[in-house]
Structures are given as structure tokens and as C-alpha cells.
JSON list of C-alpha atoms in Angstrom, two decimals:
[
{"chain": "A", "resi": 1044, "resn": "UNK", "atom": "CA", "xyz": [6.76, -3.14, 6.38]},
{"chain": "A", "resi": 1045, "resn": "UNK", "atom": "CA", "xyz": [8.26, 0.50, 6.46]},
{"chain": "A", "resi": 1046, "resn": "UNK", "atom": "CA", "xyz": [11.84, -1.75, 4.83]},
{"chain": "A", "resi": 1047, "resn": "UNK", "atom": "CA", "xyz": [9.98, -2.75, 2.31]},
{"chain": "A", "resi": 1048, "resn": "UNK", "atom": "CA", "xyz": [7.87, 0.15, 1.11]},
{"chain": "A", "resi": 1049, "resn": "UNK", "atom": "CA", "xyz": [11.97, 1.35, 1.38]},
{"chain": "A", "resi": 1050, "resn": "UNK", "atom": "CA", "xyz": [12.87, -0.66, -1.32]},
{"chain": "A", "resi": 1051, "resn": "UNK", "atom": "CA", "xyz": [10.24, -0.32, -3.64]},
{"chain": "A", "resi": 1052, "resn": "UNK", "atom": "CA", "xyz": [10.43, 3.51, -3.19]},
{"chain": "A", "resi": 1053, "resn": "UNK", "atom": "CA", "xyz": [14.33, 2.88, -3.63]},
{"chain": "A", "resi": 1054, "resn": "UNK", "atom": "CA", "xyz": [14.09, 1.02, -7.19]},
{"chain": "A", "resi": 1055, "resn": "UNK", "atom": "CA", "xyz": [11.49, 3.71, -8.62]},
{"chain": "A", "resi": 1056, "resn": "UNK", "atom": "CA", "xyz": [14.18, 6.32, -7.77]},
{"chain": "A", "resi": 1057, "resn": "UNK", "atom": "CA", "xyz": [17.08, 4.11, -8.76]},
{"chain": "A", "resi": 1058, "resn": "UNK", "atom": "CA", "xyz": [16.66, 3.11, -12.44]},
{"chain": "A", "resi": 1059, "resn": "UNK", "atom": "CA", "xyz": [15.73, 6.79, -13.63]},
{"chain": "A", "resi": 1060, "resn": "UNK", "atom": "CA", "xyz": [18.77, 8.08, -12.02]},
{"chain": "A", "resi": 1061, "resn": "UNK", "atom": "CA", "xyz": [21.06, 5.27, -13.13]},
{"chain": "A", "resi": 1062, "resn": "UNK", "atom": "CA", "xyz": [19.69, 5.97, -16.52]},
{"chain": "A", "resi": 1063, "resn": "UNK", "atom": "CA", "xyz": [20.49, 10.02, -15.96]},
{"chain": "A", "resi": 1064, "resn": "UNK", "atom": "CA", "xyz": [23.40, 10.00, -13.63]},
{"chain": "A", "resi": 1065, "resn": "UNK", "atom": "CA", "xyz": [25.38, 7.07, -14.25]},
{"chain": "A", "resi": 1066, "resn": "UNK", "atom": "CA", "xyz": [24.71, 5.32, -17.50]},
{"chain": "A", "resi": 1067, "resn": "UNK", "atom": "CA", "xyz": [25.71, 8.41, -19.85]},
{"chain": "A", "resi": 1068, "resn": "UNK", "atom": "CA", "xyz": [28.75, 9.32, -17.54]},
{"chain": "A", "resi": 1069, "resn": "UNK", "atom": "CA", "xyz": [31.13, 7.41, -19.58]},
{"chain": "A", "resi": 1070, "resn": "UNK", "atom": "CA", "xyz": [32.23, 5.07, -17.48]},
{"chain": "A", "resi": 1071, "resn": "UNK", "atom": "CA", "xyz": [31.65, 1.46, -18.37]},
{"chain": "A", "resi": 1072, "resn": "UNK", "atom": "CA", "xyz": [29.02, -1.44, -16.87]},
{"chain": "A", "resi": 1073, "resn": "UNK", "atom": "CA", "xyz": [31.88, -2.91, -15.20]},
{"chain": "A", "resi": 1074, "resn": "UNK", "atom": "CA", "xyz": [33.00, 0.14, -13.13]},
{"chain": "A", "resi": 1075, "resn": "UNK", "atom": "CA", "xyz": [29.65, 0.93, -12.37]},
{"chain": "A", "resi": 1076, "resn": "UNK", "atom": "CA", "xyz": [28.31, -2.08, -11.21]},
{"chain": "A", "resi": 1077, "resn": "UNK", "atom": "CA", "xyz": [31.43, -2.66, -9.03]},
{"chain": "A", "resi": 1078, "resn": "UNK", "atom": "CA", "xyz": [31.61, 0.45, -7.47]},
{"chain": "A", "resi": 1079, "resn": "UNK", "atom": "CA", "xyz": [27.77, -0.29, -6.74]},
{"chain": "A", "resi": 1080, "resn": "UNK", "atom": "CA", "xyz": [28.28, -3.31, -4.99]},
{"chain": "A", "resi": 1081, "resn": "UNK", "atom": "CA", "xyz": [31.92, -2.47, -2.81]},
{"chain": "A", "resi": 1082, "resn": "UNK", "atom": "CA", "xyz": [30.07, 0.92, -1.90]},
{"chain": "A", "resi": 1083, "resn": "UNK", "atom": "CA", "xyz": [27.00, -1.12, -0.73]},
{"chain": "A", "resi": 1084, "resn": "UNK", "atom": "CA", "xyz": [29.20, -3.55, 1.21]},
{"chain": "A", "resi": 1085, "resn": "UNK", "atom": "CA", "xyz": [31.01, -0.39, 2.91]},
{"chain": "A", "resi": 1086, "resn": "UNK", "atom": "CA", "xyz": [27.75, 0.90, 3.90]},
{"chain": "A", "resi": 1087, "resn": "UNK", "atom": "CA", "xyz": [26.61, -2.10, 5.51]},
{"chain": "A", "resi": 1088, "resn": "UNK", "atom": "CA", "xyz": [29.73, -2.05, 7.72]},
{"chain": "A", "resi": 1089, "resn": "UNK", "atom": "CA", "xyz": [28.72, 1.28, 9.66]},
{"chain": "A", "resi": 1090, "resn": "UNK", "atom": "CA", "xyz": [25.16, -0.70, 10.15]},
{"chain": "A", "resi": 1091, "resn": "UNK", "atom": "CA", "xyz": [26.78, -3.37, 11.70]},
{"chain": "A", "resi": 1092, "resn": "UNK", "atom": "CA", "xyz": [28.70, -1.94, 14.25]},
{"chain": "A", "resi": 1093, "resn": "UNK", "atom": "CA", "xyz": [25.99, 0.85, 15.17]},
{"chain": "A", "resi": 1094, "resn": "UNK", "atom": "CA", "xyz": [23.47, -2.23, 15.90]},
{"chain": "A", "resi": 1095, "resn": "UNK", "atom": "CA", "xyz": [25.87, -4.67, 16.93]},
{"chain": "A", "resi": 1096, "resn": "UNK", "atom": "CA", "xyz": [24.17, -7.61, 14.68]},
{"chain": "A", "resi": 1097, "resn": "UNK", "atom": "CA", "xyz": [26.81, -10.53, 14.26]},
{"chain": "A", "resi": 1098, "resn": "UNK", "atom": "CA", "xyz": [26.69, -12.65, 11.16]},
{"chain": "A", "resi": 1099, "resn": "UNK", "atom": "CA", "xyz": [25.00, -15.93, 12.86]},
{"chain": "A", "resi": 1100, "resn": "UNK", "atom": "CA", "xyz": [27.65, -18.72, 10.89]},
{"chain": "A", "resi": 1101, "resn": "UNK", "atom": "CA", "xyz": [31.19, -18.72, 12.19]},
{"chain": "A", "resi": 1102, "resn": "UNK", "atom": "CA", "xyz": [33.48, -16.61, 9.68]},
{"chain": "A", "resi": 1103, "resn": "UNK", "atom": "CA", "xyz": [35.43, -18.99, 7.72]},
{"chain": "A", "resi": 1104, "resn": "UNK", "atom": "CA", "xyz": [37.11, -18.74, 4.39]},
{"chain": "A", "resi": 1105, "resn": "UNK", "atom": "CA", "xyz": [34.73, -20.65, 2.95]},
{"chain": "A", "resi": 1106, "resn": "UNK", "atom": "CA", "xyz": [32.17, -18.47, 4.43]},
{"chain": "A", "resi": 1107, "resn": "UNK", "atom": "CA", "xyz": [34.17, -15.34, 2.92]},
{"chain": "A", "resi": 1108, "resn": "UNK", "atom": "CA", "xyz": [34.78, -17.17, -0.54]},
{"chain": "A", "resi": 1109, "resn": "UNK", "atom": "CA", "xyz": [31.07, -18.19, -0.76]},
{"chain": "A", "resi": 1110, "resn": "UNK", "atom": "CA", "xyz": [30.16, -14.25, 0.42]},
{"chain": "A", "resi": 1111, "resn": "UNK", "atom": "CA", "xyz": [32.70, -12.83, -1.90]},
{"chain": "A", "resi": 1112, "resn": "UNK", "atom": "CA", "xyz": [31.17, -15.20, -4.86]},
{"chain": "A", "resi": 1113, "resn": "UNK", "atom": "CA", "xyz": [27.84, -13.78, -4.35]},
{"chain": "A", "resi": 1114, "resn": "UNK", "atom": "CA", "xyz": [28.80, -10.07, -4.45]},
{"chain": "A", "resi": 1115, "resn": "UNK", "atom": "CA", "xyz": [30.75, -10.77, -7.42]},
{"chain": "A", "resi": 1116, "resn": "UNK", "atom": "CA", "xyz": [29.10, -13.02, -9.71]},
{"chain": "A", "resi": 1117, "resn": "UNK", "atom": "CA", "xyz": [25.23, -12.54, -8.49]},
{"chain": "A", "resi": 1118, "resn": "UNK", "atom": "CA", "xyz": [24.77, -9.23, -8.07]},
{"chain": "A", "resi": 1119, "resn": "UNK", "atom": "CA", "xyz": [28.04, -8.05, -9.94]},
{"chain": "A", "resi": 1120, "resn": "UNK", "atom": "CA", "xyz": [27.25, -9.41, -13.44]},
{"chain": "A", "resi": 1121, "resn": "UNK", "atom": "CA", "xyz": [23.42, -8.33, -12.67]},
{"chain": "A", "resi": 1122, "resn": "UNK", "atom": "CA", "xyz": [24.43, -5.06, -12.42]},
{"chain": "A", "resi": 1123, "resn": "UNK", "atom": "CA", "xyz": [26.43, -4.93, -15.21]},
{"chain": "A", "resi": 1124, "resn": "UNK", "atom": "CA", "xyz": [23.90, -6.54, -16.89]},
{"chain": "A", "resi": 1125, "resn": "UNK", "atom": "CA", "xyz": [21.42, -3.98, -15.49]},
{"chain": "A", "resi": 1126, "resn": "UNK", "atom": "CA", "xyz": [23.71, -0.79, -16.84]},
{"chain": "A", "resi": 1127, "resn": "UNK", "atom": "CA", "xyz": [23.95, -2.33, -20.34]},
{"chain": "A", "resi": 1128, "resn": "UNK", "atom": "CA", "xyz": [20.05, -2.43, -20.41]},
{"chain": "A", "resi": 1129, "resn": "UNK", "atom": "CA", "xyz": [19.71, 0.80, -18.91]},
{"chain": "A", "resi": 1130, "resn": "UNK", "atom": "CA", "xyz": [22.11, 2.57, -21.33]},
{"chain": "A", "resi": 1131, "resn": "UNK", "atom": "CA", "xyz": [20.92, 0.53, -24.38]},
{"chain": "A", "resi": 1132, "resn": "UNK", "atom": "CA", "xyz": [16.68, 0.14, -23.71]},
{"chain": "A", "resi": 1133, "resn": "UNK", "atom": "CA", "xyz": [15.94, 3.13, -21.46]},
{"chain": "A", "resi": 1134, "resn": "UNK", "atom": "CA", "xyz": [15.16, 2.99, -17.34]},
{"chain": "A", "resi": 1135, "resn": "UNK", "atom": "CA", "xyz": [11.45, 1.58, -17.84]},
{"chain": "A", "resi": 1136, "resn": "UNK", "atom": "CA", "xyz": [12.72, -1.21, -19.82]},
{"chain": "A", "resi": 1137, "resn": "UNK", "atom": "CA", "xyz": [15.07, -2.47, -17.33]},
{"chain": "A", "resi": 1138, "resn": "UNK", "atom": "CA", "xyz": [12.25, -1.94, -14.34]},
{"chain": "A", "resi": 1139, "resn": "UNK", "atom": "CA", "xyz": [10.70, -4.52, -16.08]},
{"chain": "A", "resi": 1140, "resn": "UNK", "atom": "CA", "xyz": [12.42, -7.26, -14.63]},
{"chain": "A", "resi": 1141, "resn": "UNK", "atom": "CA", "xyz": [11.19, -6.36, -11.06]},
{"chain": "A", "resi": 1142, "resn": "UNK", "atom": "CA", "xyz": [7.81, -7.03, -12.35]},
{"chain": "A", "resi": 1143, "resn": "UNK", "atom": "CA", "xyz": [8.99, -10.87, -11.91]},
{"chain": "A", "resi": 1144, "resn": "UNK", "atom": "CA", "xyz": [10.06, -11.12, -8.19]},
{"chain": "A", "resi": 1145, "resn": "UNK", "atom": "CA", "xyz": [6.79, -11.34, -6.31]},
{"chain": "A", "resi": 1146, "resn": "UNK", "atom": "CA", "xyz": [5.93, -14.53, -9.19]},
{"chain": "A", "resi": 1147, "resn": "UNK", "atom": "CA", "xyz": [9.09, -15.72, -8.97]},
{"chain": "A", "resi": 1148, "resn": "UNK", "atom": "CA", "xyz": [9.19, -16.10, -5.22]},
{"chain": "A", "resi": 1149, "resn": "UNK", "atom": "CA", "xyz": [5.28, -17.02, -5.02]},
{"chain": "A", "resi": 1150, "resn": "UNK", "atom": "CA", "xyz": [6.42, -20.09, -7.50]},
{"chain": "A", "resi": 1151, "resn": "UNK", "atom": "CA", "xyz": [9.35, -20.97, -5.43]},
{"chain": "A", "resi": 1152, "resn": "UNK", "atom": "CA", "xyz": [7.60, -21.25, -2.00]},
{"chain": "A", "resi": 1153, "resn": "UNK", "atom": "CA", "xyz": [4.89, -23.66, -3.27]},
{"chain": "A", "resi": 1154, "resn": "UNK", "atom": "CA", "xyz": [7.60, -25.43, -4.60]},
{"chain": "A", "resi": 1155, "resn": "UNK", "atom": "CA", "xyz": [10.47, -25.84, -2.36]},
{"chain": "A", "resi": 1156, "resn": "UNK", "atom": "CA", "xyz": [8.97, -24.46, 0.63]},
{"chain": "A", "resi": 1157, "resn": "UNK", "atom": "CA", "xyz": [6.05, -26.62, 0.58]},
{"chain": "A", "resi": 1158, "resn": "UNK", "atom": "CA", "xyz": [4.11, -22.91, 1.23]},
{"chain": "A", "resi": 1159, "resn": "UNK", "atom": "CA", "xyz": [0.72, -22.86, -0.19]},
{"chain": "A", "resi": 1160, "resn": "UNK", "atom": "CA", "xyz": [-1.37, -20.70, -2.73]},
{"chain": "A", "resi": 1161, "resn": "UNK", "atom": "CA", "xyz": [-3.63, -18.25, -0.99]},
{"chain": "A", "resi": 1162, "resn": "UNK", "atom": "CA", "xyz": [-6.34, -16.06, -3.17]},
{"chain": "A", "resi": 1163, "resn": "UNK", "atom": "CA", "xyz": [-4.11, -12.85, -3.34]},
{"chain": "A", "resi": 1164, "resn": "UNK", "atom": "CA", "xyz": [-1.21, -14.11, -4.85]},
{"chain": "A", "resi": 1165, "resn": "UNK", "atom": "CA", "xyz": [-3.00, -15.15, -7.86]},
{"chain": "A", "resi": 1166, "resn": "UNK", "atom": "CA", "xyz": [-5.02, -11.64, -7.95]},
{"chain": "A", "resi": 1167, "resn": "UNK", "atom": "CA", "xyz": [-2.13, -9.72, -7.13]},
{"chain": "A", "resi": 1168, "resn": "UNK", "atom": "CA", "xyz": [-0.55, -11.39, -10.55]},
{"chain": "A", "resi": 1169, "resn": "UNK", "atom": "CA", "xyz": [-3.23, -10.56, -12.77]},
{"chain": "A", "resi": 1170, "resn": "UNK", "atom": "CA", "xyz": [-2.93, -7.07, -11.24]},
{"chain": "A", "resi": 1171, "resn": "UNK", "atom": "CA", "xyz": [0.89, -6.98, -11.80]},
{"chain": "A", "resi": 1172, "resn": "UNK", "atom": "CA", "xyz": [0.20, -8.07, -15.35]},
{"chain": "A", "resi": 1173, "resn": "UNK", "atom": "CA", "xyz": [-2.60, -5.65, -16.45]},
{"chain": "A", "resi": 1174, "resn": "UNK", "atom": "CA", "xyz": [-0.69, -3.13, -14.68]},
{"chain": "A", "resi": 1175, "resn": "UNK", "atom": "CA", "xyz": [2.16, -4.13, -17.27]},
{"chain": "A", "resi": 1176, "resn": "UNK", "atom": "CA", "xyz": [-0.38, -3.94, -20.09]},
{"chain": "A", "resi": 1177, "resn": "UNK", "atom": "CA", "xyz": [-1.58, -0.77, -19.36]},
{"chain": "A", "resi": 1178, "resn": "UNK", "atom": "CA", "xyz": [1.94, 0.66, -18.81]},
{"chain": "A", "resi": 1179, "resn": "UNK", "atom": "CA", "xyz": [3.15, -0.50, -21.77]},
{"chain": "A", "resi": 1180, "resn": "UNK", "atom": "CA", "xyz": [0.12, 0.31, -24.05]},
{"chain": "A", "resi": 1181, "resn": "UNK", "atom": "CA", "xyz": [-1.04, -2.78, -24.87]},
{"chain": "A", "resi": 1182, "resn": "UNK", "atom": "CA", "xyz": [-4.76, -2.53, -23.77]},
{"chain": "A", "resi": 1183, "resn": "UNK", "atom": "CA", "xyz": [-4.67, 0.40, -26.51]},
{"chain": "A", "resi": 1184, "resn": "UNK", "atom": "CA", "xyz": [-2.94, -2.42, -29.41]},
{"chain": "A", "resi": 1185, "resn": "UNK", "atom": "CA", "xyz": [-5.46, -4.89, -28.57]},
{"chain": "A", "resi": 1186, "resn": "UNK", "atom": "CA", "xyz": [-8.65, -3.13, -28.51]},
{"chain": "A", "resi": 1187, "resn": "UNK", "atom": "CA", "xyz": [-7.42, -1.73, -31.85]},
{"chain": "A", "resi": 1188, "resn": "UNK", "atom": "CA", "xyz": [-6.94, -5.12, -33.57]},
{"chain": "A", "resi": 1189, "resn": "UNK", "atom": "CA", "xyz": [-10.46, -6.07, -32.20]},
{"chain": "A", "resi": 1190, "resn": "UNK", "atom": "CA", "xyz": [-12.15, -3.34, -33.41]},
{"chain": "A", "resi": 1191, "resn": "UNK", "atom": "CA", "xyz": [-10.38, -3.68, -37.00]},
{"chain": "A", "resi": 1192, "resn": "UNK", "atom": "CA", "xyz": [-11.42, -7.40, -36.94]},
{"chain": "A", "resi": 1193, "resn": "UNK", "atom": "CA", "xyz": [-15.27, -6.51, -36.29]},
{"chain": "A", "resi": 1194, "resn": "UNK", "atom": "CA", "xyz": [-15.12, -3.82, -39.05]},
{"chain": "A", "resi": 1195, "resn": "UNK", "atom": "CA", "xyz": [-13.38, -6.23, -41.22]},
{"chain": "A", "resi": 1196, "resn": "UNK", "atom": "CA", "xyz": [-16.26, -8.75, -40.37]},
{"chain": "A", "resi": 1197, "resn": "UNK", "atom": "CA", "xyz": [-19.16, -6.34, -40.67]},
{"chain": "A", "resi": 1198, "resn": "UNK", "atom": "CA", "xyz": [-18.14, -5.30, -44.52]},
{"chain": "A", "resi": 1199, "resn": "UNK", "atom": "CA", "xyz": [-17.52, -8.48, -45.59]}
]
């Protein structure tokens, strides 16, 4: 629980300071996101050999290709991705997108995992979503078009 908490702490740091640090320093998406990723892989390494966890398939070439593929065309052209967003829509903007994980992986457990729907999944989205709303000012857009159409309605 503490790993996660982790994470989510770590990606409401993370896109501010890519947007501050990184994104204005001149270098290009590219660079960025793969210095990201090989620094991430070297820090693993240290991790590994302090708690002595062994990957649990035999290491192959096709195990390295397949790891190697990952890295670099998952998360490398999602980062670049990312670092174009950040530099061209601002860090709140490309948070956005991690408003679509917990639906994304609800969705694919009832459907490939045969995992069913409890109540707080479905509550926990509509609580992601007004969040969203709320964030993003919407609440304030629609109660304004709602009050223009009464007004419109009462004078007429």
C-alpha cells in the first residue's frame, strides 16, 4: 500500500517538474525520454542485487529482445510522447491521462480476467470524473449555460 501511495505521490511531483526542469532545458523528447528510461533501468539494477530478487523466466534473447522492445517502444515513445505534451499543453494537461488507469484496468479485469464489478469501482469513477470536472472548471461552464437557459426561458 505504502508502493503505491509512492507512485501516486511520485507522478504529482513528476509532471510539474518535467514541465520546469526538463521540458524547457532544450533538449529534445527523444533525449529526454531515453535518458528517463536507461536511468530507470540502471536504478533497478542496484535493487536487484541489494534484495537478491531473480527474474522468474530463464534469460534468453528472446526474453532480452521482448524486454528491450518494451523499454523502447512502450514506455520510450510514451515518454516522448509525454514531453511533447508537457512542453506544448502544460503539466496538468498531460496528468490527465492518469485519470484513465484505474478505468482502464477496472474494464480489462471484467473482461479478460473474468474479475467482477464490485460497488466502488463504479463510485470511485464518478468520483474520478467529477473530480475532473471540478478541476477543470466545468461545474462552473455548466451551471452557467443552465442558468442562461432558465433566464432565456423566463423572458420569453
Amino acid at each position: 500500500m505504502l508502493a503505491c501511495l509512492g507512485a501516486v505521490a511520485c507522478y504529482g511531483v513528476a509532471f510539474p517538474y518535467s514541465r520546469r526542469h526538463l521540458a524547457g532545458s532544450g533538449e529534445g523528447p527523444l533525449a529526454l525520454a531515453t535518458a528517463q528510461v536507461l536511468l530507470a533501468a540502471g536504478l533497478m539494477w542496484p535493487v536487484l542485487a541489494i534484495t537478491g530478487a531473480a527474474p522468474t523466466a530463464t534469460v534468453t534473447p528472446t526474453v532480452v529482445i521482448a524486454t528491450l522492445a518494451l523499454g523502447a517502444l512502450c514506455s520510450g515513445v510514451a515518454y516522448v510522447l509525454d514531453f511533447r505534451i508537457v512542453a506544448a499543453a502544460g503539466a496538468s494537461t498531460a496528468s490527465s491521462v492518469t485519470y484513465l488507469t484505474p478505468g482502464v484496468a477496472a474494464v480489462v479485469g471484467v473482461s479478460v480476467l473474468g474479475e467482477h464489478v464490485q460497488w466502488n469501482q463504479p463510485v470511485g469513477a464518478v468520483v474520478v470524473l467529477v473530480g475532473i470536472a471540478v478541476s477543470q472548471g466545468l461545474h462552473r461552464a455548466v451551471a452557467e449555460r443552465i442558468s442562461r437557459s432558465d433566464s432565456s426561458r423566463s423572458s420569453g
